[in-house]
mmCIF file of C-alpha atoms and ligand atoms in Angstrom:
data_model
loop_
_atom_site.group_PDB
_atom_site.id
_atom_site.type_symbol
_atom_site.label_atom_id
_atom_site.label_comp_id
_atom_site.label_asym_id
_atom_site.label_seq_id
_atom_site.Cartn_x
_atom_site.Cartn_y
_atom_site.Cartn_z
ATOM 1 C CA UNK A 1 -110.510 45.240 -1.516
ATOM 2 C CA UNK A 2 -108.637 48.571 -2.432
ATOM 3 C CA UNK A 3 -106.362 50.296 -0.080
ATOM 4 C CA UNK A 4 -108.822 53.005 0.623
ATOM 5 C CA UNK A 5 -111.396 50.420 1.774
ATOM 6 C CA UNK A 6 -109.134 48.850 3.790
ATOM 7 C CA UNK A 7 -108.323 52.247 5.485
ATOM 8 C CA UNK A 8 -111.661 52.880 6.060
ATOM 9 C CA UNK A 9 -112.347 49.552 7.624
ATOM 10 C CA UNK A 10 -109.257 49.807 9.885
ATOM 11 C CA UNK A 11 -110.476 53.636 11.325
ATOM 12 C CA UNK A 12 -113.839 51.733 12.029
ATOM 13 C CA UNK A 13 -112.250 49.274 14.092
ATOM 14 C CA UNK A 14 -110.085 51.658 15.682
ATOM 15 C CA UNK A 15 -112.998 54.089 16.598
ATOM 16 C CA UNK A 16 -114.606 50.998 18.325
ATOM 17 C CA UNK A 17 -111.483 50.128 19.969
ATOM 18 C CA UNK A 18 -111.014 53.253 21.310
ATOM 19 C CA UNK A 19 -114.509 53.694 22.586
ATOM 20 C CA UNK A 20 -114.514 50.023 23.848
ATOM 21 C CA UNK A 21 -111.062 50.667 25.970
ATOM 22 C CA UNK A 22 -111.592 54.334 26.854
ATOM 23 C CA UNK A 23 -108.224 55.406 24.866
ATOM 24 C CA UNK A 24 -107.591 59.098 23.925
ATOM 25 C CA UNK A 25 -106.113 58.912 20.708
ATOM 26 C CA UNK A 26 -104.465 62.491 20.579
ATOM 27 C CA UNK A 27 -102.239 63.329 17.659
ATOM 28 C CA UNK A 28 -98.980 61.572 18.808
ATOM 29 C CA UNK A 29 -100.976 58.445 19.840
ATOM 30 C CA UNK A 30 -100.836 57.263 16.553
ATOM 31 C CA UNK A 31 -97.187 57.194 16.110
ATOM 32 C CA UNK A 32 -96.731 56.079 19.508
ATOM 33 C CA UNK A 33 -98.972 52.682 18.799
ATOM 34 C CA UNK A 34 -96.930 52.153 15.756
ATOM 35 C CA UNK A 35 -93.841 52.190 17.632
ATOM 36 C CA UNK A 36 -95.774 49.555 20.062
ATOM 37 C CA UNK A 37 -96.764 47.381 17.061
ATOM 38 C CA UNK A 38 -93.140 47.156 15.697
ATOM 39 C CA UNK A 39 -92.210 45.919 19.076
ATOM 40 C CA UNK A 40 -94.910 43.235 18.702
ATOM 41 C CA UNK A 41 -93.885 42.572 15.308
ATOM 42 C CA UNK A 42 -89.991 42.185 16.238
ATOM 43 C CA UNK A 43 -91.059 39.852 19.176
ATOM 44 C CA UNK A 44 -93.071 37.648 16.744
ATOM 45 C CA UNK A 45 -90.469 37.855 14.116
ATOM 46 C CA UNK A 46 -87.687 36.509 16.594
ATOM 47 C CA UNK A 47 -90.251 33.590 17.351
ATOM 48 C CA UNK A 48 -90.895 32.929 13.703
ATOM 49 C CA UNK A 49 -87.122 32.663 12.890
ATOM 50 C CA UNK A 50 -86.366 30.623 15.972
ATOM 51 C CA UNK A 51 -84.501 33.160 17.700
ATOM 52 C CA UNK A 52 -87.222 33.998 20.464
ATOM 53 C CA UNK A 53 -89.539 32.088 22.946
ATOM 54 C CA UNK A 54 -92.384 29.972 21.299
ATOM 55 C CA UNK A 55 -94.562 30.131 24.506
ATOM 56 C CA UNK A 56 -95.731 26.683 23.703
ATOM 57 C CA UNK A 57 -97.037 27.654 20.335
ATOM 58 C CA UNK A 58 -97.141 25.519 17.375
ATOM 59 C CA UNK A 59 -95.156 26.563 14.157
ATOM 60 C CA UNK A 60 -98.677 27.403 12.511
ATOM 61 C CA UNK A 61 -99.439 29.543 15.347
ATOM 62 C CA UNK A 62 -96.127 31.492 15.500
ATOM 63 C CA UNK A 63 -96.613 31.989 11.506
ATOM 64 C CA UNK A 64 -99.968 33.198 12.126
ATOM 65 C CA UNK A 65 -99.046 35.625 15.052
ATOM 66 C CA UNK A 66 -96.248 36.994 12.699
ATOM 67 C CA UNK A 67 -98.983 37.695 10.021
ATOM 68 C CA UNK A 68 -101.317 39.298 12.590
ATOM 69 C CA UNK A 69 -98.436 41.497 13.527
ATOM 70 C CA UNK A 70 -97.840 42.516 9.995
ATOM 71 C CA UNK A 71 -101.537 43.320 9.667
ATOM 72 C CA UNK A 72 -101.212 45.529 12.925
ATOM 73 C CA UNK A 73 -98.116 47.624 11.147
ATOM 74 C CA UNK A 74 -100.624 47.946 8.030
ATOM 75 C CA UNK A 75 -103.588 48.981 9.798
ATOM 76 C CA UNK A 76 -101.890 51.323 11.968
ATOM 77 C CA UNK A 77 -99.824 52.911 9.199
ATOM 78 C CA UNK A 78 -103.159 53.872 7.442
ATOM 79 C CA UNK A 79 -104.663 55.169 10.572
ATOM 80 C CA UNK A 80 -102.000 57.446 10.882
ATOM 81 C CA UNK A 81 -102.378 58.381 7.096
ATOM 82 C CA UNK A 82 -106.038 58.846 7.930
ATOM 83 C CA UNK A 83 -105.761 61.082 10.933
ATOM 84 C CA UNK A 84 -103.370 63.477 8.946
ATOM 85 C CA UNK A 85 -105.275 63.483 6.005
ATOM 86 C CA UNK A 86 -102.759 61.738 3.817
ATOM 87 C CA UNK A 87 -103.796 60.160 0.798
ATOM 88 C CA UNK A 88 -101.706 56.958 1.132
ATOM 89 C CA UNK A 89 -102.316 55.741 -2.418
ATOM 90 C CA UNK A 90 -100.913 59.143 -4.039
ATOM 91 C CA UNK A 91 -97.980 58.698 -1.249
ATOM 92 C CA UNK A 92 -97.337 55.206 -2.582
ATOM 93 C CA UNK A 93 -97.428 56.322 -6.070
ATOM 94 C CA UNK A 94 -94.925 59.226 -5.403
ATOM 95 C CA UNK A 95 -92.399 57.443 -3.092
ATOM 96 C CA UNK A 96 -92.684 53.791 -4.514
ATOM 97 C CA UNK A 97 -94.206 53.163 -7.826
ATOM 98 C CA UNK A 98 -92.500 56.094 -9.563
ATOM 99 C CA UNK A 99 -89.585 53.695 -9.959
ATOM 100 C CA UNK A 100 -91.521 51.473 -12.281
ATOM 101 C CA UNK A 101 -91.808 54.232 -14.631
ATOM 102 C CA UNK A 102 -87.972 54.155 -15.058
HETATM 103 MG MG1 MG B 201 -99.909 43.927 17.545
#
C-alpha cells in the first residue's frame, strides 16, 4: 500500500467518524486533533517505557497501544495534508529524501 492509498483510506475513516460522531471538522480541527493525538502518544510512550501508569495492561497490550497511537499520528498527519491539498509524497521528497542524494 503506498502513501496515497493510505491517505485515501485514512480520509474515508475520518469521514465516517465525523459523520457518526457529528463532529464539525473545520479548518483548525485537523491540527487541534493532531495535538490531542500527540498527548495520547506521549501517555502511551510513558507507559511503554515504564514511566507511566500501566492500567492493568500487559506489556503486549501497552506496546500495542503505543503502536496504535503512532498510527493515529500518521493518520491525522495525512488528514491534515489531504485537507490542505498538500502532496505528502512530494513534501517527503523535498524535506527528507533530498538528503539521500547528497
Ligand atoms: Mg489516539
